[in-house]
XYZ file of C-alpha atoms in Angstrom:
699
model
C 9.913 -20.622 16.080
C 7.180 -23.013 17.278
C 5.026 -21.953 20.176
C 6.003 -23.847 23.332
C 3.616 -26.353 24.874
C 1.914 -27.498 27.060
C -1.029 -25.219 26.620
C -2.450 -23.425 29.638
C -5.742 -21.513 29.727
C -6.697 -20.460 33.209
C -9.778 -18.942 34.795
C -8.031 -15.568 34.580
C -7.549 -16.056 30.830
C -11.266 -16.755 30.494
C -12.053 -13.689 32.588
C -9.758 -11.667 30.328
C -11.731 -12.813 27.284
C -14.998 -11.794 28.928
C -13.471 -8.448 29.886
C -12.679 -7.901 26.216
C -16.340 -8.485 25.403
C -17.486 -6.029 28.058
C -15.074 -3.358 26.873
C -16.202 -3.818 23.265
C -19.871 -3.444 24.227
C -19.247 -0.449 26.476
C -17.048 1.421 23.973
C -19.629 1.147 21.205
C -22.504 1.893 23.548
C -20.822 5.033 24.881
C -20.283 6.604 21.463
C -23.554 5.241 20.114
C -22.168 3.586 16.994
C -19.616 1.027 15.914
C -19.196 -2.702 15.468
C -19.336 -4.644 18.739
C -20.303 -8.116 17.523
C -17.095 -9.304 15.877
C -14.933 -7.926 18.681
C -17.039 -9.983 21.090
C -16.884 -13.254 19.169
C -13.187 -12.853 18.304
C -12.250 -12.082 21.920
C -10.911 -15.618 22.609
C -8.909 -15.750 19.374
C -7.438 -12.280 19.830
C -6.520 -12.893 23.446
C -4.977 -16.261 22.615
C -2.924 -14.779 19.804
C -1.625 -11.755 21.699
C -1.025 -13.646 24.934
C 0.337 -16.972 23.690
C 1.534 -16.805 20.089
C 2.443 -13.374 18.761
C 6.095 -12.471 19.271
C 5.858 -8.807 20.200
C 7.248 -6.317 22.679
C 4.727 -3.647 23.706
C 7.579 -1.412 24.863
C 9.015 -1.371 21.316
C 6.245 -1.527 18.695
C 8.793 -0.995 15.884
C 11.061 -3.883 16.914
C 12.335 -5.262 13.618
C 12.166 -8.863 14.856
C 8.504 -8.721 15.851
C 5.726 -10.727 14.307
C 3.158 -8.621 12.496
C -0.573 -8.717 13.185
C -3.074 -7.418 10.647
C -6.740 -6.914 11.468
C -8.244 -7.091 7.989
C -11.850 -6.485 9.170
C -10.940 -2.977 10.293
C -14.521 -2.211 11.285
C -13.828 -4.445 14.283
C -11.072 -2.087 15.390
C -11.880 -2.748 19.044
C -10.552 -6.276 18.514
C -7.142 -4.670 18.116
C -7.455 -1.639 20.396
C -8.468 -3.698 23.419
C -5.532 -6.074 22.950
C -3.174 -3.103 22.628
C -4.597 -1.689 25.845
C -4.378 -4.985 27.724
C -0.878 -5.738 26.422
C 0.515 -2.347 27.428
C 1.057 -0.488 24.150
C 0.155 2.804 25.775
C -3.579 2.870 25.155
C -5.629 3.562 28.264
C -9.200 2.998 29.359
C -9.805 6.650 28.550
C -8.722 5.925 24.983
C -11.317 3.161 24.781
C -13.900 5.511 26.256
C -13.139 8.054 23.521
C -13.571 5.477 20.763
C -14.542 7.015 17.388
C -14.456 10.588 18.704
C -12.496 13.662 17.671
C -8.793 13.542 18.456
C -8.836 10.050 19.948
C -6.188 7.394 19.488
C -8.994 4.938 18.794
C -10.572 6.029 15.507
C -13.347 4.045 13.878
C -10.902 1.980 11.837
C -7.253 1.300 12.713
C -4.884 3.891 11.259
C -1.211 3.152 10.725
C 1.023 5.816 12.236
C -1.758 7.090 14.464
C -1.874 4.377 17.134
C 1.141 2.389 18.335
C 0.813 -1.270 17.430
C -1.337 -0.731 14.336
C 0.607 -2.242 11.441
C -1.652 -1.037 8.631
C -4.730 1.062 7.996
C -7.679 -1.244 7.420
C -11.314 -0.652 6.704
C -11.923 -1.259 3.001
C -12.450 -4.989 3.252
C -9.861 -7.277 1.720
C -7.047 -4.751 1.792
C -5.631 -5.907 5.128
C -5.311 -9.551 4.124
C -3.621 -8.522 0.883
C -1.301 -6.247 2.912
C -0.428 -9.212 5.134
C 0.545 -11.216 2.065
C 2.794 -8.352 0.988
C 4.361 -8.299 4.447
C 5.055 -12.032 4.215
C 6.732 -11.536 0.841
C 8.783 -8.636 2.195
C 9.893 -10.699 5.194
C 11.309 -13.310 2.837
C 13.081 -10.757 0.670
C 14.492 -9.035 3.760
C 15.927 -12.356 4.932
C 17.495 -12.843 1.528
C 19.134 -9.436 1.699
C 20.677 -9.848 5.115
C 20.837 -13.505 6.167
C 20.145 -15.839 3.237
C 22.281 -18.751 4.426
C 20.831 -19.186 7.913
C 18.991 -22.400 8.716
C 15.177 -22.125 8.688
C 13.976 -20.428 11.870
C 17.503 -19.517 12.958
C 17.808 -16.035 11.503
C 16.983 -12.853 13.430
C 15.008 -11.935 10.304
C 12.661 -14.915 10.615
C 9.231 -13.882 11.825
C 5.589 -14.502 11.053
C 2.680 -12.511 9.761
C -0.669 -13.191 11.453
C -3.961 -11.859 10.173
C -7.624 -11.982 11.074
C -10.012 -12.091 8.127
C -13.781 -11.933 7.968
C -16.489 -13.174 5.641
C -16.486 -9.721 4.086
C -12.748 -9.841 3.445
C -13.071 -13.137 1.647
C -15.996 -11.904 -0.426
C -13.902 -9.062 -1.838
C -12.131 -10.052 -5.034
C -8.802 -8.566 -3.986
C -8.293 -11.335 -1.418
C -8.832 -13.987 -4.075
C -6.185 -12.357 -6.243
C -3.734 -11.922 -3.380
C -4.359 -15.342 -1.844
C -3.652 -16.980 -5.178
C -0.284 -15.209 -5.257
C 0.392 -16.288 -1.659
C -0.207 -19.909 -2.600
C 2.062 -19.649 -5.618
C 4.732 -18.079 -3.435
C 4.307 -20.777 -0.733
C 4.410 -18.194 2.041
C 4.910 -20.438 5.025
C 5.393 -17.426 7.310
C 1.730 -16.391 6.968
C -1.077 -17.508 9.321
C -4.647 -16.315 8.736
C -7.568 -16.890 11.109
C -10.846 -16.583 9.232
C -13.768 -15.598 11.450
C -16.605 -17.532 9.839
C -19.631 -16.071 11.619
C -22.049 -16.095 8.658
C -23.197 -12.527 9.359
C -22.805 -9.261 7.482
C -24.737 -5.995 7.610
C -27.561 -7.485 5.551
C -27.815 -10.484 7.843
C -27.046 -14.117 7.053
C -24.373 -14.417 4.383
C -26.265 -17.294 2.761
C -27.888 -14.716 0.484
C -24.549 -13.954 -1.197
C -21.710 -16.154 0.083
C -22.140 -19.917 0.091
C -18.918 -21.428 -1.243
C -16.627 -23.733 0.696
C -13.873 -21.264 1.523
C -11.397 -23.881 2.696
C -11.716 -25.844 -0.533
C -11.038 -22.639 -2.417
C -7.942 -21.994 -0.329
C -6.829 -25.580 -0.698
C -7.002 -25.020 -4.441
C -4.850 -21.913 -4.021
C -2.225 -24.125 -2.383
C -2.826 -23.153 1.247
C -2.693 -25.330 4.353
C -6.256 -25.382 5.680
C -7.813 -26.251 9.055
C -11.178 -25.779 10.703
C -12.085 -25.133 14.337
C -15.747 -25.250 15.386
C -17.004 -23.254 18.331
C -20.544 -24.197 17.309
C -21.160 -27.826 18.294
C -24.181 -30.145 18.581
C -23.970 -29.552 22.318
C -24.090 -25.762 21.972
C -21.550 -23.002 21.674
C -18.220 -24.134 23.131
C -15.207 -21.876 22.847
C -12.571 -24.568 22.558
C -9.560 -22.297 22.842
C -7.197 -25.232 23.158
C -8.367 -26.575 19.792
C -7.698 -23.179 18.255
C -4.285 -23.127 19.924
C -3.437 -26.525 18.429
C -4.518 -25.298 15.004
C -2.324 -22.209 15.297
C 0.645 -24.349 16.347
C 0.078 -26.607 13.344
C -0.076 -23.544 11.098
C 3.131 -22.178 12.617
C 4.854 -25.481 11.984
C 3.723 -25.535 8.336
C 6.578 -23.617 6.701
C 6.000 -24.570 3.060
C 2.518 -23.137 2.595
C 0.481 -20.213 3.886
C -2.104 -21.333 6.432
C -5.734 -20.437 6.952
C -7.789 -21.541 9.952
C -11.543 -21.348 9.599
C -12.939 -20.463 13.029
C -16.694 -20.926 13.216
C -18.053 -18.372 15.670
C -21.332 -16.732 16.585
C -21.189 -12.966 16.273
C -21.843 -11.027 19.523
C -21.742 -14.132 21.701
C -23.237 -14.334 24.345
C -25.672 -11.405 23.882
C -29.041 -13.083 24.561
C -31.180 -11.382 21.887
C -28.754 -9.946 19.338
C -26.178 -12.692 18.954
C -26.058 -14.068 15.402
C -27.804 -10.999 13.933
C -26.875 -8.323 11.418
C -27.664 -5.625 14.002
C -24.859 -6.893 16.217
C -22.451 -6.442 13.341
C -22.690 -2.690 12.983
C -24.752 -1.105 15.750
C -24.630 -0.507 19.464
C -26.404 -3.328 21.259
C -28.455 -1.012 23.468
C -28.261 -0.668 27.232
C -30.728 -3.494 28.062
C -28.812 -5.986 25.883
C -25.445 -4.829 27.216
C -26.687 -5.223 30.806
C -28.135 -8.661 30.097
C -24.888 -9.790 28.483
C -22.852 -8.542 31.438
C -25.053 -10.557 33.776
C -24.441 -13.676 31.702
C -20.706 -13.032 31.898
C -20.772 -12.370 35.635
C -20.123 -8.615 35.444
C -21.975 -5.847 37.250
C -24.507 -4.355 34.773
C -24.173 -0.995 36.521
C -20.427 -0.826 35.941
C -18.906 0.409 32.689
C -15.452 -0.320 31.307
C -14.855 -2.721 34.169
C -11.344 -4.198 34.255
C -10.196 -5.964 37.386
C -6.672 -5.498 38.657
C -6.162 -9.242 38.359
C -7.107 -9.302 34.681
C -4.982 -6.292 33.803
C -1.952 -7.597 35.693
C -2.342 -10.989 34.039
C -2.649 -9.519 30.556
C 0.292 -7.185 31.089
C 2.512 -10.179 31.784
C 2.803 -10.397 28.022
C 5.087 -7.380 28.235
C 7.589 -9.375 30.284
C 7.359 -12.318 27.894
C 7.841 -9.902 25.016
C 10.836 -8.333 26.677
C 12.398 -11.760 27.201
C 11.740 -12.724 23.585
C 13.236 -9.430 22.482
C 16.359 -10.017 24.560
C 16.783 -13.537 23.169
C 16.347 -12.178 19.675
C 18.863 -9.395 20.357
C 21.505 -11.975 21.245
C 21.006 -13.680 17.866
C 20.924 -10.314 16.139
C 24.180 -9.147 17.709
C 25.829 -12.457 16.794
C 24.654 -11.941 13.216
C 26.052 -8.394 13.189
C 29.409 -9.579 14.477
C 29.624 -12.234 11.778
C 28.275 -10.029 8.960
C 29.776 -6.569 9.317
C 29.136 -5.489 5.727
C 25.561 -6.719 5.698
C 24.976 -5.115 9.095
C 26.162 -1.757 7.755
C 23.845 -2.184 4.778
C 20.994 -3.057 7.108
C 21.568 0.090 9.150
C 21.525 2.255 6.038
C 18.392 0.662 4.631
C 16.592 0.744 7.982
C 17.242 4.504 8.123
C 15.900 4.798 4.564
C 19.162 6.386 3.471
C 20.526 6.187 -0.046
C 24.212 5.284 -0.353
C 26.658 8.022 -1.263
C 26.940 8.405 -5.013
C 24.002 6.098 -5.688
C 22.845 8.328 -8.546
C 26.230 8.696 -10.245
C 25.394 6.044 -12.842
C 21.895 7.207 -13.661
C 21.765 7.365 -17.437
C 22.036 10.665 -19.290
C 20.357 10.676 -22.665
C 21.863 12.802 -25.449
C 19.515 15.053 -27.390
C 18.747 14.353 -30.995
C 17.338 10.840 -30.606
C 13.716 10.005 -29.888
C 13.039 7.527 -27.083
C 9.904 6.307 -25.296
C 9.938 7.255 -21.643
C 9.091 3.647 -20.724
C 12.375 2.621 -22.402
C 14.240 5.357 -20.589
C 12.689 4.125 -17.328
C 13.977 0.636 -18.058
C 17.536 1.942 -18.247
C 17.049 3.926 -15.045
C 15.650 0.890 -13.208
C 18.790 -1.024 -14.200
C 21.061 1.695 -12.878
C 19.160 1.952 -9.600
C 19.121 -1.819 -9.111
C 22.888 -1.955 -9.463
C 23.277 0.475 -6.550
C 20.356 -0.420 -4.273
C 19.997 -4.092 -3.306
C 16.779 -3.210 -1.456
C 15.182 -2.101 -4.743
C 12.824 -4.705 -6.203
C 9.587 -4.928 -8.106
C 7.794 -6.156 -11.161
C 4.612 -6.020 -13.119
C 1.087 -7.344 -13.447
C 2.068 -9.656 -16.318
C 3.171 -6.697 -18.459
C 6.895 -6.605 -17.801
C 7.828 -6.581 -21.475
C 5.473 -3.654 -22.092
C 6.190 -1.805 -18.842
C 9.953 -2.456 -19.153
C 10.164 -3.225 -15.440
C 12.411 -6.296 -15.391
C 15.759 -5.953 -13.615
C 18.079 -7.522 -16.154
C 20.296 -10.155 -14.588
C 17.991 -10.415 -11.589
C 16.195 -13.541 -10.439
C 12.468 -14.003 -10.191
C 11.000 -13.970 -6.678
C 9.659 -17.526 -6.526
C 9.705 -20.167 -3.769
C 12.197 -22.368 -5.597
C 15.646 -22.196 -7.136
C 15.814 -22.651 -10.883
C 18.474 -21.697 -13.393
C 17.976 -20.567 -16.959
C 14.199 -20.736 -17.035
C 12.159 -18.480 -19.296
C 12.520 -15.688 -16.740
C 16.286 -16.053 -16.508
C 16.283 -17.938 -13.214
C 14.490 -17.855 -9.884
C 15.154 -17.792 -6.168
C 13.102 -17.409 -2.978
C 15.100 -14.202 -2.564
C 14.822 -12.946 -6.149
C 14.080 -9.292 -6.857
C 11.755 -9.623 -9.856
C 8.100 -9.815 -8.826
C 5.485 -11.504 -11.005
C 1.999 -10.462 -9.925
C 0.100 -12.053 -12.767
C -2.905 -10.229 -14.151
C -3.922 -8.941 -10.743
C -3.546 -5.156 -10.548
C -5.743 -4.760 -7.476
C -3.790 -7.344 -5.491
C -0.520 -5.916 -6.769
C -1.379 -2.504 -5.343
C -2.361 -3.926 -1.971
C 0.652 -6.236 -1.808
C 2.953 -3.318 -2.628
C 1.441 -1.505 0.357
C 2.153 -4.486 2.597
C 5.737 -4.652 1.365
C 6.226 -0.959 2.081
C 4.613 -1.284 5.514
C 6.925 -4.139 6.437
C 9.931 -1.922 5.812
C 13.561 -2.402 4.785
C 12.950 -2.567 1.041
C 11.984 -0.179 -1.780
C 9.364 -1.598 -4.089
C 7.705 -0.747 -7.401
C 4.984 -2.293 -9.532
C 3.906 -1.734 -13.092
C 0.909 -1.923 -15.401
C -0.779 0.258 -18.035
C -1.982 3.617 -16.749
C -5.594 2.847 -17.636
C -5.498 -0.102 -15.236
C -4.645 2.166 -12.341
C -8.441 2.096 -12.014
C -8.105 -1.480 -10.772
C -5.507 -0.320 -8.249
C -7.225 2.802 -7.000
C -8.330 1.523 -3.556
C -4.759 0.489 -2.796
C -3.316 3.713 -4.212
C -5.678 5.705 -2.022
C -4.595 3.761 1.066
C -0.921 4.170 0.143
C -1.571 7.907 0.056
C -3.483 7.835 3.332
C -0.570 6.011 4.987
C 2.115 8.001 3.126
C 3.802 4.828 1.914
C 6.876 4.971 -0.339
C 5.419 2.884 -3.167
C 6.327 3.592 -6.795
C 3.914 2.765 -9.619
C 5.288 2.412 -13.148
C 2.278 3.162 -15.342
C 3.090 2.994 -19.020
C 0.997 3.489 -22.172
C 0.025 6.780 -20.633
C -2.177 8.358 -23.337
C -3.923 7.973 -26.688
C -0.343 7.798 -27.912
C -0.490 4.063 -27.300
C -2.465 3.977 -30.523
C -4.191 0.975 -32.007
C -5.345 -0.712 -28.799
C -8.091 1.865 -28.757
C -10.242 3.604 -26.142
C -10.423 0.700 -23.682
C -6.692 1.096 -23.114
C -6.325 4.852 -23.550
C -6.429 6.871 -20.310
C -8.373 10.121 -20.580
C -9.729 11.035 -17.152
C -7.001 9.236 -15.219
C -4.565 12.135 -14.841
C -7.177 14.264 -13.126
C -8.537 11.371 -11.068
C -5.111 10.450 -9.728
C -4.176 14.062 -9.020
C -7.355 14.290 -6.961
C -5.971 11.808 -4.391
C -4.510 13.790 -1.457
C -0.918 12.864 -0.688
C -0.314 11.229 -4.052
C 2.243 12.449 -6.593
C 1.444 11.897 -10.269
C 4.505 12.382 -12.479
C 4.420 12.583 -16.254
C 7.951 13.193 -17.560
C 8.435 14.906 -20.911
C 11.489 13.017 -22.154
C 14.109 10.451 -21.223
C 16.114 12.803 -19.015
C 13.030 13.943 -17.126
C 12.279 10.253 -16.597
C 15.660 9.681 -14.946
C 15.134 12.808 -12.851
C 11.649 11.628 -11.851
C 13.011 8.322 -10.585
C 15.731 10.169 -8.658
C 13.237 12.540 -7.055
C 10.924 9.650 -6.222
C 13.607 7.771 -4.320
C 14.698 10.899 -2.477
C 11.262 11.559 -0.964
C 8.543 9.639 0.837
C 4.979 8.957 -0.153
C 3.518 7.148 -3.151
C 4.446 8.215 -6.667
C 2.961 7.229 -9.998
C 5.218 7.528 -13.052
C 3.155 7.880 -16.249
C 5.312 6.843 -19.192
C 4.885 6.807 -22.945
C 4.673 3.869 -25.293
C 5.611 6.042 -28.272
C 8.959 7.701 -28.818
C 9.350 11.340 -27.811
C 12.279 13.682 -28.500
C 15.101 14.178 -26.011
C 15.380 17.937 -25.506
C 18.553 19.973 -25.759
C 18.111 22.058 -22.625
C 21.123 24.206 -23.321
C 19.690 25.285 -26.655
C 16.266 25.869 -25.117
C 17.698 27.952 -22.291
C 16.400 25.859 -19.392
C 16.492 27.763 -16.118
C 17.400 24.726 -14.009
C 19.077 21.378 -14.403
C 16.658 18.647 -15.346
C 17.022 17.015 -11.929
C 16.351 20.240 -10.074
C 13.496 21.180 -12.363
C 11.701 17.864 -12.081
C 12.231 17.765 -8.328
C 10.378 21.082 -8.130
C 7.517 19.677 -10.174
C 7.522 22.434 -12.800
C 10.242 24.570 -14.332
C 11.134 26.760 -17.279
C 12.233 24.367 -19.992
C 12.471 26.966 -22.766
C 12.804 30.674 -22.000
C 11.278 33.460 -23.986
C 13.596 35.605 -26.077
C 14.742 38.500 -23.963
C 13.742 36.626 -20.804
C 10.332 38.265 -20.483
C 7.479 36.223 -21.929
C 4.259 37.535 -23.403
C 2.811 33.997 -23.430
C 3.419 30.857 -21.384
C 2.824 27.343 -22.666
C 2.426 24.690 -19.924
C 2.575 21.015 -20.825
C 3.280 17.570 -19.431
C 4.620 14.352 -20.843
C 4.542 13.795 -24.578
C 2.738 17.092 -25.162
C 5.754 19.145 -24.092
C 7.194 18.656 -27.564
C 4.087 20.330 -29.007
C 4.600 23.311 -26.723
C 8.259 23.560 -27.763
C 7.333 23.463 -31.443
C 4.564 26.049 -30.956
C 7.000 28.314 -29.110
C 9.308 28.317 -32.132
C 6.445 29.462 -34.353
C 5.364 32.152 -31.896
C 8.912 33.393 -31.397
C 9.413 33.614 -35.163
C 6.386 35.896 -35.330
C 7.716 38.139 -32.586
C 5.877 36.726 -29.546
C 8.336 36.006 -26.716
C 7.107 32.652 -25.381
C 8.091 30.549 -22.387
C 7.564 26.779 -22.170
C 6.984 25.338 -18.715
C 7.330 21.600 -18.301
C 5.097 20.520 -15.422
C 5.853 16.830 -14.792
C 4.304 16.841 -11.311
C 1.642 19.306 -10.225
C 1.872 18.074 -6.613
C 5.592 18.735 -6.358
C 5.126 22.152 -7.940
C 2.378 23.025 -5.473
C 4.753 22.123 -2.628
C 7.205 24.860 -3.668
C 7.186 28.286 -2.069
C 5.081 30.974 -3.690
C 8.163 32.866 -4.808
C 9.350 29.971 -6.910
C 5.897 29.317 -8.336
C 5.579 32.968 -9.336
C 9.012 32.904 -10.951
C 7.868 30.071 -13.201
C 4.349 31.370 -13.794
C 4.537 35.135 -13.228
C 1.160 36.649 -12.468
C 1.846 39.447 -14.916
C 1.675 37.028 -17.860
C -2.001 36.376 -18.488
C -1.714 34.731 -21.901
C -1.348 31.040 -21.120
C -2.057 27.671 -22.696
C -2.019 24.284 -20.972
C -1.608 21.192 -23.149
C -2.347 17.661 -21.967
C -3.981 14.642 -23.593
C -6.558 14.253 -20.846
C -9.508 16.099 -19.372
C -8.868 19.779 -18.743
C -10.086 19.830 -15.145
C -6.720 20.321 -13.347
C -5.476 23.147 -15.562
C -7.957 25.996 -15.214
C -6.315 27.230 -12.007
C -3.066 27.725 -13.926
C -4.330 29.344 -17.120
C -6.780 31.859 -15.627
C -9.687 33.594 -17.310
C -7.794 34.523 -20.468
C -6.034 31.210 -20.809
C -6.810 28.236 -22.999
C -6.573 24.485 -22.399
C -5.975 21.964 -25.157
C -7.420 18.797 -23.692
C -9.339 15.643 -24.518
C -12.884 15.569 -23.212
C -13.940 12.323 -24.874
C -12.639 8.788 -25.292
C -10.028 7.887 -27.860
C -10.098 5.623 -30.900
C -8.162 2.813 -32.516
C -5.544 4.123 -34.937
C -1.855 4.889 -35.021
C -0.808 7.522 -32.515
C 0.160 10.137 -35.095
C -3.297 9.987 -36.629
C -5.010 10.208 -33.260
C -3.030 13.245 -32.184
C -3.710 15.009 -35.460
C -7.421 14.161 -35.563
C -7.968 15.139 -31.927
C -6.197 18.470 -32.310
C -2.892 17.842 -30.564
C -0.568 19.641 -32.944
C 1.898 22.496 -32.716
C -0.429 24.518 -34.920
C -3.306 24.025 -32.493
C -1.144 25.109 -29.557
C 0.001 28.196 -31.467
C -3.593 29.079 -32.339
C -4.681 28.696 -28.716
C -1.855 30.977 -27.620
C -2.940 33.649 -30.073
C -6.522 33.350 -28.796
C -5.264 33.842 -25.273
C -3.174 36.850 -26.319
C -6.251 38.360 -27.948
C -8.318 37.717 -24.826
C -5.708 39.509 -22.730
C -5.725 42.448 -25.144
C -9.502 42.708 -24.898
């Protein structure tokens, strides 16, 4: 997979680099805002990578054998957009001219799924580099699924992940977490170019960022190199030196590689180079004109691209096509020799589930209490037995999250039998993230973006706070990531308020495109996993530490099967006597049992009462109005919602006469039964609230 030599860098290549600088200046100047400086100083590195190193085919951006490129400093989106334009991904000069404007294909930060060739949405610094690490991990697991015995570099599933990172990326803590994992995993398929330009919005980074980054990465276990464009003789863009460094990184297959590239931001702008203003503002027409003169361009021309430069840059399409054809020959040979694996690959690539995959999902008999985290463990086992693409782990909480695939091997860069984890393999399916929730979330996104696997990650629900930036981006990109968040309420007990989520349900439900699922019992947990795998988009499963009863749905008169009910987000778990309720009790998770018990008391006193289990508000809201009204008929005004969290999401369901039993303060350290009693989460309290609501309706 090494890049062929000898190296060639012609006058047209240099003119291409300068054209990139001109386009970056003009695009920002036209819209009046943006980040020109980094796109200017990274022009040689980006052009070198896209033209000489990256294995890509602009005519097929989704080619499974392609290398991936991640622009972690997403504010420098023009670094990527201009290369996509020059390489022939379908972007035009008009797209560059409409940079950062309504409806354009060139938004302010790269958006996955919006622009061909953009592998991930970047902008929040650090996320892209962590995504790239996830992609590198996914590439290794994919190889293990489909071609584990091939010699290194010989498989059609061998490819690299390249990333650009900035000072800002490396200041964010998430990259430290993720880079530590990358070193532990010895991800030799990962090459990072770190643009060390010493400038951020506030100016020189010496005020906040002075460490030796390469020594830090050496300590992480990375292969490190440095290329200096700043020399005692002035600024010299030694592209050949950078090329040699990239080749050395590509040939280092036992460690991830980082190349520190010392640049001057906005080079060669005469007044604004090496300034904070060049980082995040238009340079201004006088500075743009002066820079064009230095570069040998006409200051009166805008978005100037010569035919020679464009034709030269577009030659990469032919090289990509040739690389694609060579890869296809290896791929077809692999398919011919591995018919069963090829069929599995086709299914997984289409994101199809095999026929009967859910036949062995556990069914839990009523009459025995079981924590939903324990039920989830059994479901994970059943899924893993049917779906080889299913893998995941925990942020050092596997025993508490119950996320370990029993009989599986740990995903580690070495083979080891009978270790404390049960054994390891470079192609293992059990992920160990360490105590790094933020990196775990971002790495999960990278794994999902890479494709051809289904991944999950676990921690305590309260620590979803550490993951929130990654969860938000997963929602923005509509990524099929599953979060296993256990210890979902004050029911975790003695660990106290630092570990007890209160506001988290509402906060997570507030994320557009995210599905927060809180199953009521073991069978709802199995149904939640099934529904999660049958749809796209990120899902968070909030699971109990404490045991909860397994409901007898036949006795309760459930309107739907548990799988159908959970899939719809909310359903009638227990019907009112006579089928027409006077009161409706809505609950989620462990509080559903309180609603069921309160219903019995109300029914005994002659109040026909319906219990609605609402494991996922988002899925319920996606149903048609007719179904929603059948579950929550508008004619029934007496309603109570019960959830051990803030009441904010429930007022729209209970109405003016309704009541919400919620928790508007932090928890305490005590056993869960005491906490629930002391904080008013009892069947008696639910019954009393229902009677208050009935009285309010009567008034």
